């Protein structure tokens, strides 16, 4: 076990777990730059194509890091540590960020810190960027909702998190993306569902509610019910999906949020918590943000919702997680390999 030591002031964060190549610079714990290159190459495929993601990361990583350094006004020689996403994610995508981070740390003779991507999403609440935002008090519940994960996390400190509930099948983001695919919308469908839902009726179509014990979540039944509804609608009334697009989006979004909030409320009660946060790509959803804020008002909770840029995949959250790991002396060896799954 390494002894804790003073945190070097300049941290470079690198993220490459899925379809975003991202780099961020943190100086004295505050974000100086946060650069994200999204990969348009997946749009027409209806989902992320792992091989294409790896190639795009290879193309983007050097320019993205250079831009992050430039925007932060620091030279690479100023860096004190490199923090990178070790996993979970697509292994070929993670390899690009991992190899880059290892090589840079070795060349500059600076420490390396390996970050868990899903835990890092929670760090979105603690990013300081010059804007005044209250940070959640510990312990709090975080609803971590992304394209790959849906978790109820009991956060006791930045380095002490316990997953107390999670999805048994699809993630909430997948429910959005697969629903969008059924409607013929490009990947990622979540933001489009969000947009069309604003002008739709969320009560136009109802779906069976998953009856799962405890804090377990599930979205695969909803996905199937939604696909069936659209298929049958098209059979009976060709053009149904197009004509009902906004109502379908609003109803699907409503069902996803209902399920998330029912489980979050149960977790809050069971664990006697008063503070809740939401993070991950789906936390960018305007319906979820509004309904969580409203529920928090009713229940007397303090609600924390990070700015959009820190909800979807970014490297500021990786650098922030790296900051805490480094403070605790938890460095990674230079031969660290990525992991596709956390456990
Ligand atoms: O956290 P993230 O960027 O990547 C993963 O770690 O998975 O999350 C991506 C997911 C995708 O499923 C995307 O459709 C969803 O977040 N998403 C949204 C919205 N913005 C992104 N889902 C619903 N509404 C949004 N506004
Ligand atoms: Zn993510």
Coordinates of C-alpha atoms and ligand atoms in Angstrom, one line a residue:
X1 CA 0.0 0.0 0.0
X2 CA 1.4 3.3 -1.0
X3 CA 1.3 6.2 1.4
X4 CA -1.0 9.1 0.5
X5 CA 0.9 12.1 -0.9
X6 CA 0.2 15.6 -2.1
X7 CA -1.8 15.8 -5.3
X8 CA 0.2 17.1 -8.3
X9 CA -1.7 20.1 -9.6
X10 CA -2.2 19.2 -13.3
X11 CA -4.1 16.0 -14.2
X12 CA -4.8 14.8 -17.7
X13 CA -8.0 12.6 -18.0
X14 CA -8.5 10.3 -20.9
X15 CA -11.8 8.5 -21.8
X16 CA -12.2 6.0 -24.6
X17 CA -14.6 3.3 -23.3
X18 CA -17.3 3.6 -26.0
X19 CA -17.9 6.0 -28.8
X20 CA -16.5 9.2 -27.4
X21 CA -12.8 10.1 -27.4
X22 CA -12.3 12.6 -24.6
X23 CA -9.5 14.4 -22.8
X24 CA -9.7 16.9 -20.0
X25 CA -7.2 18.9 -17.9
X26 CA -7.8 19.5 -14.2
X27 CA -5.6 22.1 -12.4
X28 CA -5.8 22.1 -8.6
X29 CA -9.0 20.1 -8.8
X30 CA -10.8 22.5 -11.2
X31 CA -11.5 21.8 -14.9
X32 CA -9.5 23.9 -17.3
X33 CA -10.5 22.0 -20.5
X34 CA -13.0 19.3 -21.4
X35 CA -12.8 18.1 -25.0
X36 CA -15.1 15.4 -26.5
X37 CA -14.9 14.0 -30.0
X38 CA -18.1 12.0 -30.8
X39 CA -18.1 9.3 -33.4
X40 CA -20.6 9.9 -36.1
X41 CA -19.6 6.7 -37.9
X42 CA -22.1 4.6 -35.8
X43 CA -25.2 6.7 -36.7
X44 CA -26.3 4.6 -39.7
X45 CA -25.5 1.3 -38.0
X46 CA -28.1 1.6 -35.2
X47 CA -25.5 1.1 -32.5
X48 CA -21.8 1.3 -31.7
X49 CA -19.7 -1.0 -34.0
X50 CA -16.7 -2.0 -31.8
X51 CA -14.2 -2.2 -34.6
X52 CA -15.2 1.2 -36.0
X53 CA -15.0 2.7 -32.5
X54 CA -11.4 1.5 -32.0
X55 CA -10.3 2.9 -35.3
X56 CA -12.0 6.3 -34.6
X57 CA -10.4 6.5 -31.2
X58 CA -7.0 5.9 -32.9
X59 CA -7.7 8.8 -35.2
X60 CA -9.0 11.2 -32.5
X61 CA -6.9 10.6 -29.5
X62 CA -3.8 12.7 -30.4
X63 CA -5.7 15.7 -31.7
X64 CA -8.2 15.5 -28.7
X65 CA -5.4 15.5 -26.1
X66 CA -3.6 18.3 -27.9
X67 CA -6.7 20.4 -28.0
X68 CA -7.3 19.7 -24.2
X69 CA -3.8 20.8 -23.4
X70 CA -4.0 23.9 -25.6
X71 CA -7.4 25.0 -24.2
X72 CA -6.1 24.5 -20.7
X73 CA -2.9 26.5 -21.5
X74 CA -0.6 23.8 -20.3
X75 CA 2.3 22.0 -22.0
X76 CA 2.6 18.2 -21.7
X77 CA 5.7 18.7 -19.6
X78 CA 3.4 20.5 -17.0
X79 CA 1.3 17.3 -16.4
X80 CA 1.6 15.7 -13.0
X81 CA -0.4 12.6 -13.6
X82 CA -2.4 10.8 -16.3
X83 CA -5.8 9.3 -15.3
X84 CA -7.5 7.0 -17.8
X85 CA -10.6 4.8 -18.1
X86 CA -9.6 1.2 -17.5
X87 CA -13.1 -0.1 -18.0
X88 CA -15.8 -1.3 -18.3
X89 CA -16.4 -0.8 -22.0
X90 CA -15.5 -2.1 -25.4
X91 CA -12.1 -3.7 -25.0
X92 CA -10.7 -2.5 -28.4
X93 CA -11.8 1.1 -27.6
X94 CA -10.4 0.9 -24.0
X95 CA -7.0 -0.3 -25.4
X96 CA -6.5 2.9 -27.4
X97 CA -6.9 5.1 -24.3
X98 CA -5.0 2.7 -22.1
X99 CA -2.0 2.4 -24.4
X100 CA -1.9 6.1 -25.0
X101 CA -2.1 6.9 -21.2
X102 CA 0.6 4.3 -20.4
X103 CA 2.9 5.6 -23.0
X104 CA 2.5 9.2 -22.1
X105 CA 3.0 8.5 -18.4
X106 CA 6.1 6.5 -19.2
X107 CA 7.5 9.2 -21.5
X108 CA 6.9 12.0 -19.0
X109 CA 7.9 9.8 -16.0
X110 CA 4.7 10.7 -14.2
X111 CA 2.2 8.5 -12.3
X112 CA -0.7 6.7 -13.9
X113 CA -4.1 6.3 -12.3
X114 CA -6.7 3.8 -13.6
X115 CA -10.4 4.8 -13.3
X116 CA -13.6 2.8 -13.3
X117 CA -15.9 4.5 -15.9
X118 CA -19.2 3.8 -14.1
X119 CA -17.9 5.1 -10.8
X120 CA -16.5 8.1 -12.6
X121 CA -20.0 9.1 -13.8
X122 CA -20.8 9.8 -10.1
X123 CA -17.9 12.3 -10.1
X124 CA -19.9 14.5 -12.4
X125 CA -21.3 16.0 -9.2
X126 CA -17.9 17.1 -7.9
X127 CA -16.5 18.8 -11.0
X128 CA -15.5 22.4 -10.3
X129 CA -15.5 24.6 -13.3
X130 CA -15.9 28.1 -12.0
X131 CA -19.7 27.9 -11.8
X132 CA -21.2 27.8 -8.3
X133 CA -23.0 24.5 -7.8
X134 CA -23.6 22.9 -4.4
X135 CA -22.1 19.4 -4.1
X136 CA -24.0 16.5 -2.7
X137 CA -23.5 15.7 1.0
X138 CA -22.6 12.1 1.8
X139 CA -24.1 9.7 2.0
X140 CA -26.4 10.1 -1.1
X141 CA -28.0 7.9 -3.6
X142 CA -26.9 8.2 -7.2
X143 CA -29.0 7.0 -10.1
X144 CA -26.3 6.1 -12.7
X145 CA -28.0 5.8 -16.0
X146 CA -26.1 5.4 -19.2
X147 CA -26.0 3.4 -22.4
X148 CA -24.3 0.5 -20.7
X149 CA -25.3 0.7 -17.1
X150 CA -28.2 1.4 -14.8
X151 CA -27.4 1.4 -11.2
X152 CA -28.6 2.7 -7.8
X153 CA -25.4 3.6 -6.0
X154 CA -25.0 4.3 -2.4
X155 CA -22.2 6.9 -2.4
X156 CA -20.5 7.2 1.0
X157 CA -17.5 9.1 -0.3
X158 CA -15.7 9.5 -3.7
X159 CA -13.9 6.2 -3.1
X160 CA -16.6 4.3 -1.3
X161 CA -19.6 3.4 -3.4
X162 CA -21.9 0.4 -3.2
X163 CA -24.2 -0.7 -6.0
X164 CA -27.5 -1.5 -4.1
X165 CA -29.6 -2.1 -7.3
X166 CA -29.1 -2.6 -11.0
X167 CA -30.7 -3.7 -14.2
X168 CA -31.1 -7.4 -14.8
X169 CA -31.0 -6.9 -18.6
X170 CA -30.9 -3.8 -20.7
X171 CA -29.6 -0.4 -19.5
X172 CA -32.0 2.6 -19.5
X173 CA -30.0 4.1 -22.4
X174 CA -30.4 1.0 -24.4
X175 CA -34.2 1.2 -23.8
X176 CA -34.1 4.6 -25.4
X177 CA -31.7 3.6 -28.2
X178 CA -33.5 0.4 -29.1
X179 CA -36.9 2.1 -29.0
X180 CA -35.5 4.8 -31.3
X181 CA -34.3 2.1 -33.7
X182 CA -37.7 0.6 -33.9
X183 CA -38.9 4.0 -35.0
X184 CA -36.2 4.1 -37.6
X185 CA -34.3 6.9 -35.8
X186 CA -30.4 7.0 -36.0
X187 CA -28.1 6.0 -33.1
X188 CA -27.9 7.3 -30.4
X189 CA -31.7 7.6 -30.2
X190 CA -32.0 8.9 -26.6
X191 CA -31.5 12.6 -27.4
X192 CA -34.0 12.3 -30.3
X193 CA -36.7 10.5 -28.2
X194 CA -36.1 13.3 -25.7
X195 CA -36.7 16.0 -28.3
X196 CA -39.8 14.4 -29.9
X197 CA -41.3 13.5 -26.5
X198 CA -41.6 17.2 -25.7
X199 CA -44.5 17.6 -28.2
X200 CA -46.1 14.2 -27.5
X201 CA -48.6 12.8 -25.1
X202 CA -46.9 10.7 -22.4
X203 CA -50.2 8.9 -21.6
X204 CA -51.2 8.0 -25.2
X205 CA -49.8 4.5 -24.9
X206 CA -49.4 2.4 -21.7
X207 CA -46.9 -0.4 -21.1
X208 CA -46.9 -3.1 -18.5
X209 CA -44.8 -2.1 -15.5
X210 CA -42.0 -4.5 -14.6
X211 CA -42.8 -6.3 -11.3
X212 CA -39.4 -6.9 -9.9
X213 CA -38.6 -7.4 -6.2
X214 CA -36.4 -5.0 -4.2
X215 CA -34.1 -2.7 -6.1
X216 CA -33.7 -4.8 -9.3
X217 CA -34.6 -3.0 -12.6
X218 CA -35.5 -4.4 -16.0
X219 CA -36.1 -2.8 -19.4
X220 CA -36.2 -5.7 -21.8
X221 CA -40.0 -6.3 -21.3
X222 CA -40.6 -2.6 -22.1
X223 CA -38.4 -2.9 -25.2
X224 CA -40.4 -5.9 -26.5
X225 CA -43.8 -4.3 -25.7
X226 CA -42.8 -1.1 -27.5
X227 CA -41.6 -3.1 -30.6
X228 CA -44.8 -5.1 -30.6
X229 CA -47.0 -1.9 -30.3
X230 CA -45.2 -0.3 -33.3
X231 CA -45.4 -3.5 -35.4
X232 CA -49.1 -4.0 -34.7
X233 CA -49.8 -0.4 -35.2
X234 CA -48.1 -0.5 -38.6
X235 CA -50.0 -3.6 -39.6
X236 CA -53.3 -2.1 -38.8
X237 CA -52.6 1.5 -40.0
X238 CA -49.6 1.8 -42.3
X239 CA -47.7 5.0 -41.4
X240 CA -48.6 4.6 -37.7
X241 CA -45.1 5.0 -36.4
X242 CA -44.6 8.2 -38.4
X243 CA -48.0 9.7 -37.5
X244 CA -47.7 8.8 -33.8
X245 CA -43.9 9.4 -33.5
X246 CA -44.1 12.1 -30.8
X247 CA -46.7 10.2 -28.7
X248 CA -44.7 7.0 -29.0
X249 CA -41.5 8.8 -27.8
X250 CA -43.3 10.5 -25.0
X251 CA -45.0 7.3 -23.8
X252 CA -41.7 5.3 -24.0
X253 CA -39.8 8.0 -22.1
X254 CA -42.6 8.2 -19.5
X255 CA -42.4 4.4 -18.9
X256 CA -38.6 4.4 -18.6
X257 CA -38.7 7.3 -16.1
X258 CA -41.6 5.8 -14.1
X259 CA -39.5 2.7 -13.5
X260 CA -36.3 4.5 -12.7
X261 CA -38.0 6.8 -10.2
X262 CA -40.1 4.1 -8.5
X263 CA -36.9 2.2 -7.8
X264 CA -35.0 5.3 -6.7
X265 CA -37.7 6.3 -4.3
X266 CA -37.7 2.8 -2.8
X267 CA -33.9 2.9 -2.4
X268 CA -34.1 6.3 -0.7
X269 CA -36.7 5.1 1.8
X270 CA -35.0 1.7 2.5
X271 CA -31.6 3.4 3.2
X272 CA -33.0 6.5 5.0
X273 CA -31.4 8.9 2.5
X274 CA -32.3 12.6 1.9
X275 CA -30.0 13.4 -0.9
X276 CA -30.1 12.1 -4.5
X277 CA -28.1 12.6 -7.6
X278 CA -28.4 11.5 -11.2
X279 CA -25.5 10.9 -13.6
X280 CA -24.7 9.2 -16.9
X281 CA -25.8 9.9 -20.4
X282 CA -29.5 9.4 -19.7
X283 CA -29.2 12.0 -17.0
X284 CA -29.2 14.5 -19.9
X285 CA -32.9 13.6 -20.5
X286 CA -35.0 16.6 -20.0
X287 CA -38.0 14.6 -18.8
X288 CA -36.0 12.7 -16.2
X289 CA -34.3 15.9 -15.0
X290 CA -37.7 17.6 -14.6
X291 CA -39.5 14.7 -12.9
X292 CA -36.6 13.9 -10.5
X293 CA -36.6 17.6 -9.5
X294 CA -40.4 17.5 -8.9
X295 CA -40.2 14.2 -7.0
X296 CA -37.4 15.6 -4.9
X297 CA -39.6 18.6 -4.0
X298 CA -42.5 16.3 -3.0
X299 CA -40.3 14.0 -0.9
X300 CA -38.2 16.7 0.6
X301 CA -34.9 15.4 -1.0
X302 CA -32.0 17.5 -2.0
X303 CA -31.6 16.8 -5.7
X304 CA -28.3 17.1 -7.7
X305 CA -28.3 17.1 -11.5
X306 CA -25.0 17.9 -13.2
X307 CA -24.7 20.1 -16.3
X308 CA -25.3 18.2 -19.6
X309 CA -21.6 18.2 -20.5
X310 CA -20.8 16.1 -17.4
X311 CA -23.7 13.7 -17.8
X312 CA -22.7 12.1 -21.2
X313 CA -19.2 10.5 -21.5
X314 CA -16.5 13.0 -20.8
X315 CA -12.9 13.0 -19.5
X316 CA -13.5 15.7 -16.8
X317 CA -15.2 13.0 -14.7
X318 CA -12.3 10.7 -15.3
X319 CA -9.7 13.3 -14.2
X320 CA -11.9 14.1 -11.1
X321 CA -12.0 10.4 -10.2
X322 CA -8.2 10.3 -10.8
X323 CA -7.8 13.2 -8.4
X324 CA -9.4 11.3 -5.6
X325 CA -7.6 8.0 -6.4
X326 CA -4.3 9.8 -6.4
X327 CA -5.0 11.5 -3.2
X328 CA -5.5 8.1 -1.7
X329 CA -2.2 7.0 -3.2
X330 CA -3.9 4.5 -5.5
X331 CA -1.6 4.5 -8.5
X332 CA -1.7 2.1 -11.4
X333 CA 1.3 0.2 -12.7
X334 CA 2.6 1.1 -16.2
X335 CA 1.6 -2.3 -17.5
X336 CA -2.1 -2.0 -16.4
X337 CA -4.4 -3.6 -18.9
X338 CA -8.0 -2.6 -19.7
X339 CA -11.0 -4.6 -18.5
X340 CA -14.2 -5.0 -20.4
X341 CA -16.3 -5.6 -17.3
X342 CA -15.9 -4.3 -13.7
X343 CA -16.4 -7.6 -12.0
Ligands
LIG1 O1 -22.9 7.9 -20.4 P1 -23.0 7.7 -21.9 O2 -22.6 8.9 -22.7 O3 -22.2 6.5 -22.4 C1 -22.2 5.3 -21.7 O4 -21.4 5.2 -20.7 O5 -23.0 4.4 -22.1 O6 -24.5 7.4 -22.2 C2 -25.0 7.2 -23.5 C3 -26.5 6.9 -23.5 C4 -27.0 6.6 -24.8 O7 -27.9 5.4 -24.6 C5 -27.9 7.8 -25.2 O8 -29.0 7.5 -26.0 C6 -28.3 8.3 -23.8 O9 -27.2 8.1 -23.0 N1 -28.7 9.7 -23.8 C7 -30.0 10.1 -23.6 C8 -30.0 11.5 -23.8 N2 -28.7 11.9 -24.1 C9 -27.9 10.8 -24.1 N3 -31.1 9.4 -23.3 C10 -32.2 10.1 -23.2 N4 -32.3 11.4 -23.3 C11 -31.2 12.1 -23.6 N5 -31.3 13.5 -23.7
LIG2 ZN1 -20.6 6.4 -19.7

